[in-house]
Amino acid sequence: MQRTLSLAILSGVAIITAGCTASNRAEPVPPPQSLPMPVGGPSMPAPELEACNANAARVVLGRIANVEATEAAKAASGAEDVRVLYPNQPITQEFVETRLNLETDAENRIVKVRCG
């Protein structure tokens, strides 16, 4: 039993060692060469999207956060998207400059507007 176990362990060590040794003999990979410039020249940067204007959306402060209030805030601010944030709601931390955030209180009234 011990002899069989010893042979199995030695075989496993030999296989692992052989794999490691083979990988050390590999030729180094040359660094990538720079890619040629596209035929049309350098690409033009994407057009900047207009950021939202949170001050213009302040007209909805104190209102209930419903469809009418969010649409009015969106139209006033020029934002592409509106996100309603409720108290203690977990939110993502990415900044989206074209998004308007409407923060609400426990009664679902809009208490703060900000972009991001």
mmCIF file with all atom_site columns, N, CA and C in Angstrom, residues 51-61 72-79 97 99-102 110 112-116:
data_model
loop_
_atom_site.group_PDB
_atom_site.id
_atom_site.type_symbol
_atom_site.label_atom_id
_atom_site.label_alt_id
_atom_site.label_comp_id
_atom_site.label_asym_id
_atom_site.label_entity_id
_atom_site.label_seq_id
_atom_site.pdbx_PDB_ins_code
_atom_site.Cartn_x
_atom_site.Cartn_y
_atom_site.Cartn_z
_atom_site.occupancy
_atom_site.B_iso_or_equiv
_atom_site.pdbx_formal_charge
_atom_site.auth_seq_id
_atom_site.auth_comp_id
_atom_site.auth_asym_id
_atom_site.auth_atom_id
_atom_site.pdbx_PDB_model_num
ATOM 1  N N  . ALA A 1 51  ? -23.928 68.020 -20.713 1.00 0.00 ? 51  ALA A N  1
ATOM 2  C CA . ALA A 1 51  ? -24.203 67.617 -19.337 1.00 0.00 ? 51  ALA A CA 1
ATOM 3  C C  . ALA A 1 51  ? -25.540 68.213 -18.909 1.00 0.00 ? 51  ALA A C  1
ATOM 4  N N  . CYS A 1 52  ? -26.103 67.657 -17.885 1.00 0.00 ? 52  CYS A N  1
ATOM 5  C CA . CYS A 1 52  ? -27.377 68.168 -17.402 1.00 0.00 ? 52  CYS A CA 1
ATOM 6  C C  . CYS A 1 52  ? -27.166 69.453 -16.592 1.00 0.00 ? 52  CYS A C  1
ATOM 7  N N  . ASN A 1 53  ? -28.215 70.212 -16.441 1.00 0.00 ? 53  ASN A N  1
ATOM 8  C CA . ASN A 1 53  ? -28.174 71.458 -15.678 1.00 0.00 ? 53  ASN A CA 1
ATOM 9  C C  . ASN A 1 53  ? -29.077 71.273 -14.455 1.00 0.00 ? 53  ASN A C  1
ATOM 10 N N  . ALA A 1 54  ? -28.461 70.936 -13.323 1.00 0.00 ? 54  ALA A N  1
ATOM 11 C CA . ALA A 1 54  ? -29.241 70.646 -12.114 1.00 0.00 ? 54  ALA A CA 1
ATOM 12 C C  . ALA A 1 54  ? -29.961 71.884 -11.595 1.00 0.00 ? 54  ALA A C  1
ATOM 13 N N  . ASN A 1 55  ? -29.371 73.067 -11.756 1.00 0.00 ? 55  ASN A N  1
ATOM 14 C CA . ASN A 1 55  ? -30.032 74.290 -11.277 1.00 0.00 ? 55  ASN A CA 1
ATOM 15 C C  . ASN A 1 55  ? -31.362 74.524 -11.975 1.00 0.00 ? 55  ASN A C  1
ATOM 16 N N  . ALA A 1 56  ? -31.437 74.211 -13.255 1.00 0.00 ? 56  ALA A N  1
ATOM 17 C CA . ALA A 1 56  ? -32.690 74.395 -13.991 1.00 0.00 ? 56  ALA A CA 1
ATOM 18 C C  . ALA A 1 56  ? -33.770 73.413 -13.519 1.00 0.00 ? 56  ALA A C  1
ATOM 19 N N  . ALA A 1 57  ? -33.352 72.284 -12.964 1.00 0.00 ? 57  ALA A N  1
ATOM 20 C CA . ALA A 1 57  ? -34.310 71.266 -12.508 1.00 0.00 ? 57  ALA A CA 1
ATOM 21 C C  . ALA A 1 57  ? -34.808 71.534 -11.093 1.00 0.00 ? 57  ALA A C  1
ATOM 22 N N  . ARG A 1 58  ? -34.325 72.582 -10.452 1.00 0.00 ? 58  ARG A N  1
ATOM 23 C CA . ARG A 1 58  ? -34.758 72.880 -9.077  1.00 0.00 ? 58  ARG A CA 1
ATOM 24 C C  . ARG A 1 58  ? -36.251 73.212 -8.997  1.00 0.00 ? 58  ARG A C  1
ATOM 25 N N  . VAL A 1 59  ? -36.899 73.412 -10.120 1.00 0.00 ? 59  VAL A N  1
ATOM 26 C CA . VAL A 1 59  ? -38.334 73.730 -10.131 1.00 0.00 ? 59  VAL A CA 1
ATOM 27 C C  . VAL A 1 59  ? -39.171 72.582 -9.562  1.00 0.00 ? 59  VAL A C  1
ATOM 28 N N  . VAL A 1 60  ? -38.594 71.380 -9.471  1.00 0.00 ? 60  VAL A N  1
ATOM 29 C CA . VAL A 1 60  ? -39.357 70.229 -8.965  1.00 0.00 ? 60  VAL A CA 1
ATOM 30 C C  . VAL A 1 60  ? -39.117 69.978 -7.475  1.00 0.00 ? 60  VAL A C  1
ATOM 31 N N  . LEU A 1 61  ? -38.294 70.759 -6.828  1.00 0.00 ? 61  LEU A N  1
ATOM 32 C CA . LEU A 1 61  ? -38.045 70.578 -5.391  1.00 0.00 ? 61  LEU A CA 1
ATOM 33 C C  . LEU A 1 61  ? -39.352 70.688 -4.614  1.00 0.00 ? 61  LEU A C  1
ATOM 34 N N  . ALA A 1 72  ? -40.688 66.649 -16.047 1.00 0.00 ? 72  ALA A N  1
ATOM 35 C CA . ALA A 1 72  ? -40.464 68.102 -15.990 1.00 0.00 ? 72  ALA A CA 1
ATOM 36 C C  . ALA A 1 72  ? -39.008 68.407 -15.648 1.00 0.00 ? 72  ALA A C  1
ATOM 37 N N  . ALA A 1 73  ? -38.443 67.658 -14.717 1.00 0.00 ? 73  ALA A N  1
ATOM 38 C CA . ALA A 1 73  ? -37.044 67.852 -14.342 1.00 0.00 ? 73  ALA A CA 1
ATOM 39 C C  . ALA A 1 73  ? -36.123 67.500 -15.508 1.00 0.00 ? 73  ALA A C  1
ATOM 40 N N  . LYS A 1 74  ? -36.430 66.452 -16.211 1.00 0.00 ? 74  LYS A N  1
ATOM 41 C CA . LYS A 1 74  ? -35.628 66.035 -17.360 1.00 0.00 ? 74  LYS A CA 1
ATOM 42 C C  . LYS A 1 74  ? -35.648 67.096 -18.452 1.00 0.00 ? 74  LYS A C  1
ATOM 43 N N  . ALA A 1 75  ? -36.833 67.618 -18.747 1.00 0.00 ? 75  ALA A N  1
ATOM 44 C CA . ALA A 1 75  ? -36.960 68.640 -19.775 1.00 0.00 ? 75  ALA A CA 1
ATOM 45 C C  . ALA A 1 75  ? -36.247 69.932 -19.372 1.00 0.00 ? 75  ALA A C  1
ATOM 46 N N  . ALA A 1 76  ? -36.383 70.328 -18.118 1.00 0.00 ? 76  ALA A N  1
ATOM 47 C CA . ALA A 1 76  ? -35.770 71.578 -17.655 1.00 0.00 ? 76  ALA A CA 1
ATOM 48 C C  . ALA A 1 76  ? -34.251 71.475 -17.629 1.00 0.00 ? 76  ALA A C  1
ATOM 49 N N  . SER A 1 77  ? -33.723 70.318 -17.265 1.00 0.00 ? 77  SER A N  1
ATOM 50 C CA . SER A 1 77  ? -32.278 70.168 -17.099 1.00 0.00 ? 77  SER A CA 1
ATOM 51 C C  . SER A 1 77  ? -31.546 69.820 -18.385 1.00 0.00 ? 77  SER A C  1
ATOM 52 N N  . GLY A 1 78  ? -32.246 69.264 -19.346 1.00 0.00 ? 78  GLY A N  1
ATOM 53 C CA . GLY A 1 78  ? -31.602 68.815 -20.572 1.00 0.00 ? 78  GLY A CA 1
ATOM 54 C C  . GLY A 1 78  ? -30.903 67.472 -20.401 1.00 0.00 ? 78  GLY A C  1
ATOM 55 N N  . ALA A 1 79  ? -31.184 66.773 -19.327 1.00 0.00 ? 79  ALA A N  1
ATOM 56 C CA . ALA A 1 79  ? -30.557 65.485 -19.054 1.00 0.00 ? 79  ALA A CA 1
ATOM 57 C C  . ALA A 1 79  ? -31.096 64.418 -19.991 1.00 0.00 ? 79  ALA A C  1
ATOM 58 N N  . GLU A 1 97  ? -22.448 62.226 -16.501 1.00 0.00 ? 97  GLU A N  1
ATOM 59 C CA . GLU A 1 97  ? -22.715 63.665 -16.501 1.00 0.00 ? 97  GLU A CA 1
ATOM 60 C C  . GLU A 1 97  ? -24.010 64.053 -17.208 1.00 0.00 ? 97  GLU A C  1
ATOM 61 N N  . ARG A 1 99  ? -26.858 62.463 -16.648 1.00 0.00 ? 99  ARG A N  1
ATOM 62 C CA . ARG A 1 99  ? -27.952 61.911 -15.849 1.00 0.00 ? 99  ARG A CA 1
ATOM 63 C C  . ARG A 1 99  ? -28.305 62.862 -14.707 1.00 0.00 ? 99  ARG A C  1
ATOM 64 N N  . LEU A 1 100 ? -29.583 63.048 -14.471 1.00 0.00 ? 100 LEU A N  1
ATOM 65 C CA . LEU A 1 100 ? -30.082 63.864 -13.369 1.00 0.00 ? 100 LEU A CA 1
ATOM 66 C C  . LEU A 1 100 ? -30.542 62.937 -12.255 1.00 0.00 ? 100 LEU A C  1
ATOM 67 N N  . ASN A 1 101 ? -30.085 63.207 -11.038 1.00 0.00 ? 101 ASN A N  1
ATOM 68 C CA . ASN A 1 101 ? -30.497 62.438 -9.861  1.00 0.00 ? 101 ASN A CA 1
ATOM 69 C C  . ASN A 1 101 ? -31.466 63.264 -9.039  1.00 0.00 ? 101 ASN A C  1
ATOM 70 N N  . LEU A 1 102 ? -32.588 62.673 -8.715  1.00 0.00 ? 102 LEU A N  1
ATOM 71 C CA . LEU A 1 102 ? -33.576 63.322 -7.859  1.00 0.00 ? 102 LEU A CA 1
ATOM 72 C C  . LEU A 1 102 ? -33.612 62.566 -6.536  1.00 0.00 ? 102 LEU A C  1
ATOM 73 N N  . ILE A 1 110 ? -39.199 65.333 -3.544  1.00 0.00 ? 110 ILE A N  1
ATOM 74 C CA . ILE A 1 110 ? -37.872 65.629 -4.057  1.00 0.00 ? 110 ILE A CA 1
ATOM 75 C C  . ILE A 1 110 ? -37.224 66.690 -3.178  1.00 0.00 ? 110 ILE A C  1
ATOM 76 N N  . LYS A 1 112 ? -33.552 67.104 -3.258  1.00 0.00 ? 112 LYS A N  1
ATOM 77 C CA . LYS A 1 112 ? -32.265 67.520 -3.812  1.00 0.00 ? 112 LYS A CA 1
ATOM 78 C C  . LYS A 1 112 ? -32.191 67.077 -5.261  1.00 0.00 ? 112 LYS A C  1
ATOM 79 N N  . VAL A 1 113 ? -31.632 67.919 -6.118  1.00 0.00 ? 113 VAL A N  1
ATOM 80 C CA . VAL A 1 113 ? -31.379 67.572 -7.506  1.00 0.00 ? 113 VAL A CA 1
ATOM 81 C C  . VAL A 1 113 ? -29.887 67.749 -7.774  1.00 0.00 ? 113 VAL A C  1
ATOM 82 N N  . ARG A 1 114 ? -29.311 66.802 -8.496  1.00 0.00 ? 114 ARG A N  1
ATOM 83 C CA . ARG A 1 114 ? -27.905 66.890 -8.852  1.00 0.00 ? 114 ARG A CA 1
ATOM 84 C C  . ARG A 1 114 ? -27.640 66.047 -10.093 1.00 0.00 ? 114 ARG A C  1
ATOM 85 N N  . CYS A 1 115 ? -26.614 66.398 -10.787 1.00 0.00 ? 115 CYS A N  1
ATOM 86 C CA . CYS A 1 115 ? -26.214 65.631 -11.966 1.00 0.00 ? 115 CYS A CA 1
ATOM 87 C C  . CYS A 1 115 ? -25.211 64.565 -11.562 1.00 0.00 ? 115 CYS A C  1
ATOM 88 N N  . GLY A 1 116 ? -25.156 63.528 -12.338 1.00 0.00 ? 116 GLY A N  1
ATOM 89 C CA . GLY A 1 116 ? -24.139 62.502 -12.065 1.00 0.00 ? 116 GLY A CA 1
ATOM 90 C C  . GLY A 1 116 ? -24.614 61.130 -12.170 1.00 0.00 ? 116 GLY A C  1
#
